[in-house]
């Protein structure tokens, strides 16, 4: 990039120069976008390439259009001046000068050369002389701040851009931090560790947004591997996912699937939560023994022999035969539904042997192998058409779906007892799925396996349809040929010279043109290259089995805070959850600086933390807001008015606000639904009732207290918990 020997010397001159440079970058962006959109439109119209090649080109160009579109916001956010005199402009994407040997005119923030923008300090300047950070509005540079390494910066603060960002009013969605990444965050974002990275940090430390920027970095540095399989981001609830779902697209990445733990089985969404005991039971690995026993319980033996009437004889399935067949099917190692074929084969063998022996008594021996096998074939065909035989098989070894087995297990105390399960798992409506049921249903997919017979029938149907389409296409070709009969032979161009029936029929085949993220989300067997798990302390051991199944390469970014755990089946330590899967392949990093919560509010939250987790050090706030948190005692009748007053006051201010409280408080959001979210202003209702829920309640109170970025108030109808008695009493300051 350019040197700085002709650099202007006054602030106004430099500001004009930077505005001109950034305007030039936008001109390049617009030109490149117009060029790519032109190619995209041409690809949509078709360019003579095969359908497969055209689909691939359309998708690739579509992704590039999206990448260029997201760059409009904050295209360039700073500049590095090297000791050598080189200037490097840092931005959301990279741009090249095609007229100057494709020299970079804007560096992608993920490029190695851009790293000093985030990590250079006066003590370790990384061969840089100055870092300049832009403050932009739309496409224009409004102002800039400089940090000169090696000497004081003449009153300018190097963290001005960071403080402006953390003090700015919040919007509905999480903002990316690409312009204000801090050194400890950048180290984590650029880690090349191939296994599991655990990022732990208290409220407001930016762990979620760091994890998302790490994904963007990995997608940049490992593009080919990542794009084939995509990335899965797992968050605690849909509100949280909505809050963060635009961060990666804003960084130019779209091959990302967002899910909650309740969504991990396609086609099923479970929103309810179990009682604590049931949640603990379902989340523990001991539930695996229950599931296996529940499957085995459905592999039954007949109490009495089951008669099967055939044309010439009646045969019977007795307990001894069923026991032999069941043992062989279990020893086959196949999942339940697939092992049914073994069970059936042995039953059929025994029944046909007995039938042949009785029918052929006195005239047929085994030495007449052909006659013996012919009779067996006839008998097997009779069994296949026998409703009684099919019913017997369905009773002894039924085809099961995960939903059927689990629902019938939960709603039957007898089946629970037979499976060795705790009675706390019983419920009247077996299909009232909870979040804790999802990993069990996923486990049962593997325990039960596929229904091979049904899949084979479906495949035969698809094949028959394809043949019908080919026959129809052949007829169309015949008509096309007939219509050319009036032409001279030398001018004759037959349709078959260009296209065969199968080729034409292939035009009718429906192709899957969905984006990778859509295809992955709908496919239970899809495996991802990388998975991000947010609020990971809430995941149970069974949840982790699901995620490990989705990522055979064991590449994870795990984000959480053990002090905020509310799930009775969640993590008490990271090694307990991870060592069974990645022993020696996971590393731990912590974030210690709170960028969200001002010191005044964090001191209140720290008092709560000290009571239920005294060994945990609260994160240090990077700023103060100058507004002291307050509390006010209200009666039952005064509470609705007080809440309305808060909502009305905040409506006149910039930013976002929320009322957090127990679920039965009208207009309040439960603390669990605010995890990972942030608001400019928060009013908390009845903290004593939240705290009454034991350790889980203490964690929820801690979460609720740390959602505010500017203002925090408490409305209480009973006495304040001891940890909150330091709040300013009387209400919000005017």
XYZ file of C-alpha atoms in Angstrom, residues 13 29 53 68 74 122 141 149 173 203 258 270 280 296 339 371 399 461 471 476 530 556 632 660 679 733:
26
model
C -6.345 18.075 6.034
C -16.728 -1.788 -4.056
C -22.083 -26.505 -13.465
C -20.018 -7.471 -1.238
C -18.299 0.050 7.898
C 3.226 0.781 23.161
C -15.561 9.239 7.796
C 3.187 3.776 19.739
C -29.476 -7.303 17.371
C -21.242 -11.259 31.804
C -28.326 -21.461 13.913
C -39.670 -28.804 22.086
C -31.221 -34.419 35.702
C -35.012 -54.569 24.422
C -32.138 -56.515 13.182
C -37.977 -79.988 -4.581
C -40.807 -51.449 13.650
C -41.413 -46.164 -6.262
C -40.795 -43.500 -21.406
C -41.741 -36.940 -27.160
C -17.084 -26.700 13.216
C -15.612 -26.750 18.607
C -38.213 0.962 45.105
C -37.286 -8.941 33.918
C -30.378 -3.814 26.963
C -33.077 9.336 39.371
